[in-house]
Short mmCIF file of C-alpha atoms in Angstrom, two decimals:
data_model
loop_
_atom_site.label_atom_id
_atom_site.label_comp_id
_atom_site.label_asym_id
_atom_site.label_seq_id
_atom_site.Cartn_x
_atom_site.Cartn_y
_atom_site.Cartn_z
CA MET Y 8 0.00 0.00 0.00
CA ALA Y 9 1.23 3.50 -0.81
CA ALA Y 10 -0.34 4.96 2.33
CA ALA Y 11 1.71 2.78 4.65
CA ALA Y 12 3.74 4.61 7.27
CA GLU Y 13 7.45 4.56 6.61
CA GLY Y 14 9.28 1.89 8.53
CA VAL Y 15 6.10 0.16 9.74
CA PRO Y 16 5.02 -2.98 7.93
CA GLU Y 17 1.43 -3.01 6.71
CA THR Y 18 0.55 -5.99 8.84
CA HIS Y 19 1.36 -4.15 12.12
CA ARG Y 20 -0.55 -0.93 11.39
CA GLU Y 21 -3.83 -0.39 13.14
CA GLU Y 22 -6.62 1.78 11.88
CA PRO Y 23 -7.80 4.46 14.31
CA VAL Y 24 -10.90 3.52 16.23
CA PRO Y 25 -13.83 5.97 16.45
CA ALA Y 26 -13.18 6.23 20.22
CA GLU Y 27 -9.67 7.51 19.48
CA TYR Y 28 -11.12 10.14 17.14
CA LYS Y 29 -13.53 11.17 19.87
CA LEU Y 30 -10.65 11.40 22.39
CA LEU Y 31 -8.62 13.56 19.99
CA GLU Y 32 -11.65 15.75 19.34
CA ASN Y 33 -12.18 16.24 23.09
CA MET Y 34 -8.49 16.99 23.62
CA ASN Y 35 -8.60 19.57 20.81
CA LYS Y 36 -11.69 21.22 22.31
CA LEU Y 37 -10.09 21.34 25.76
CA THR Y 38 -6.87 22.76 24.33
CA SER Y 39 -8.86 25.36 22.41
CA LEU Y 40 -10.68 26.40 25.60
CA LYS Y 41 -7.38 26.69 27.47
CA TYR Y 42 -5.98 28.91 24.72
CA LEU Y 43 -9.09 31.11 24.91
CA GLU Y 44 -8.62 31.39 28.69
CA MET Y 45 -4.98 32.36 28.22
CA LYS Y 46 -6.00 34.91 25.59
CA ASP Y 47 -8.49 36.49 28.01
CA ILE Y 48 -5.86 36.61 30.74
CA THR Y 49 -3.38 38.18 28.32
CA VAL Y 50 -5.93 40.81 27.26
CA ASN Y 51 -6.60 41.68 30.92
CA ILE Y 52 -2.89 41.91 31.68
CA SER Y 53 -2.37 44.11 28.64
CA ARG Y 54 -5.25 46.40 29.66
CA ASN Y 55 -3.97 46.67 33.24
CA LEU Y 56 -0.44 47.38 32.03
CA LYS Y 57 -1.74 50.12 29.76
CA ASP Y 58 -3.63 51.68 32.70
CA LEU Y 59 -0.53 51.53 34.89
CA ASN Y 60 1.59 53.14 32.17
CA GLN Y 61 -0.95 55.96 31.86
CA LYS Y 62 -0.92 56.51 35.63
CA TYR Y 63 2.87 56.49 35.65
CA ALA Y 64 2.92 59.04 32.83
CA GLY Y 65 0.58 61.24 34.89
CA LEU Y 66 2.91 60.97 37.88
CA GLN Y 67 6.08 61.61 35.87
CA PRO Y 68 6.09 65.42 36.34
CA TYR Y 69 5.87 64.95 40.11
CA LEU Y 70 8.60 62.33 40.06
CA ASP Y 71 10.78 64.74 38.09
CA GLN Y 72 10.12 67.45 40.69
CA ILE Y 73 11.08 65.03 43.45
CA ASN Y 74 14.34 64.24 41.66
CA VAL Y 75 15.16 67.92 41.19
CA THR Y 76 14.33 68.66 44.83
CA GLU Y 77 16.49 65.75 45.95
CA GLU Y 78 19.42 67.08 43.91
CA GLN Y 79 18.91 70.57 45.34
CA VAL Y 80 18.78 69.22 48.89
CA ALA Y 81 22.01 67.31 48.31
CA ALA Y 82 23.69 70.45 46.93
CA LEU Y 83 22.38 72.50 49.85
CA GLU Y 84 23.62 69.91 52.30
CA GLN Y 85 27.10 70.02 50.75
CA ALA Y 86 27.06 73.82 50.90
CA ALA Y 87 26.06 73.65 54.58
CA TYR Y 88 28.94 71.27 55.32
CA LYS Y 89 31.38 73.55 53.51
CA LEU Y 90 30.04 76.61 55.31
CA ASP Y 91 30.27 74.81 58.64
CA ALA Y 92 33.85 73.78 57.96
CA TYR Y 93 34.74 77.29 56.84
CA SER Y 94 33.12 78.88 59.87
CA LYS Y 95 34.94 76.48 62.17
CA LYS Y 96 38.20 77.26 60.43
CA THR Y 97 37.91 81.05 60.28
CA GLY Y 98 34.86 82.02 62.24
CA ASN Y 99 35.85 80.95 65.73
CA SER Y 100 38.27 83.82 66.23
CA LYS Y 101 35.89 86.32 64.63
CA PHE Y 102 32.97 84.95 66.66
CA LYS Y 103 34.95 85.31 69.88
CA LYS Y 104 35.95 88.87 68.95
CA GLU Y 105 32.34 89.75 68.13
CA ASN Y 106 31.12 88.32 71.44
CA LYS Y 107 33.76 90.27 73.36
CA THR Y 108 32.80 93.44 71.49
CA LYS Y 109 29.10 92.87 72.26
CA GLN Y 110 29.88 92.24 75.91
CA LYS Y 111 31.93 95.44 76.07
CA ILE Y 112 29.07 97.39 74.51
CA LYS Y 113 26.63 95.92 77.05
CA VAL Y 114 28.95 96.79 79.91
CA ARG Y 115 29.37 100.37 78.66
CA ALA Y 116 25.62 100.70 78.12
CA GLY Y 117 25.02 99.41 81.63
CA SER Y 118 27.48 101.87 83.14
CA LEU Y 119 25.91 104.78 81.26
CA ARG Y 120 22.47 104.01 82.69
CA ARG Y 121 23.64 104.41 86.27
#
């Protein structure tokens, strides 16, 4: 026979039984239903992802402002550290002189009131 499967002698081939066709048909239907379920899940995921992307796009200006503010705070913090170091380095003697001058002025003002 020309329809014989390659490598299988004709005497050992079995014709499919109607029950096997029914089993294959049921398996195909079940597989088709599973694919439809997966398609629905994929559509829902896609829709939710689109919604999240839109929300993220709406938040983006605020996120940018937060980033800019964070950079400004970091720069301000560095400037404060530099100013603190500078004032410790040079300001202690000036601060002491200013305090002494203020104390002298208070003493003089107090002696003038008497």
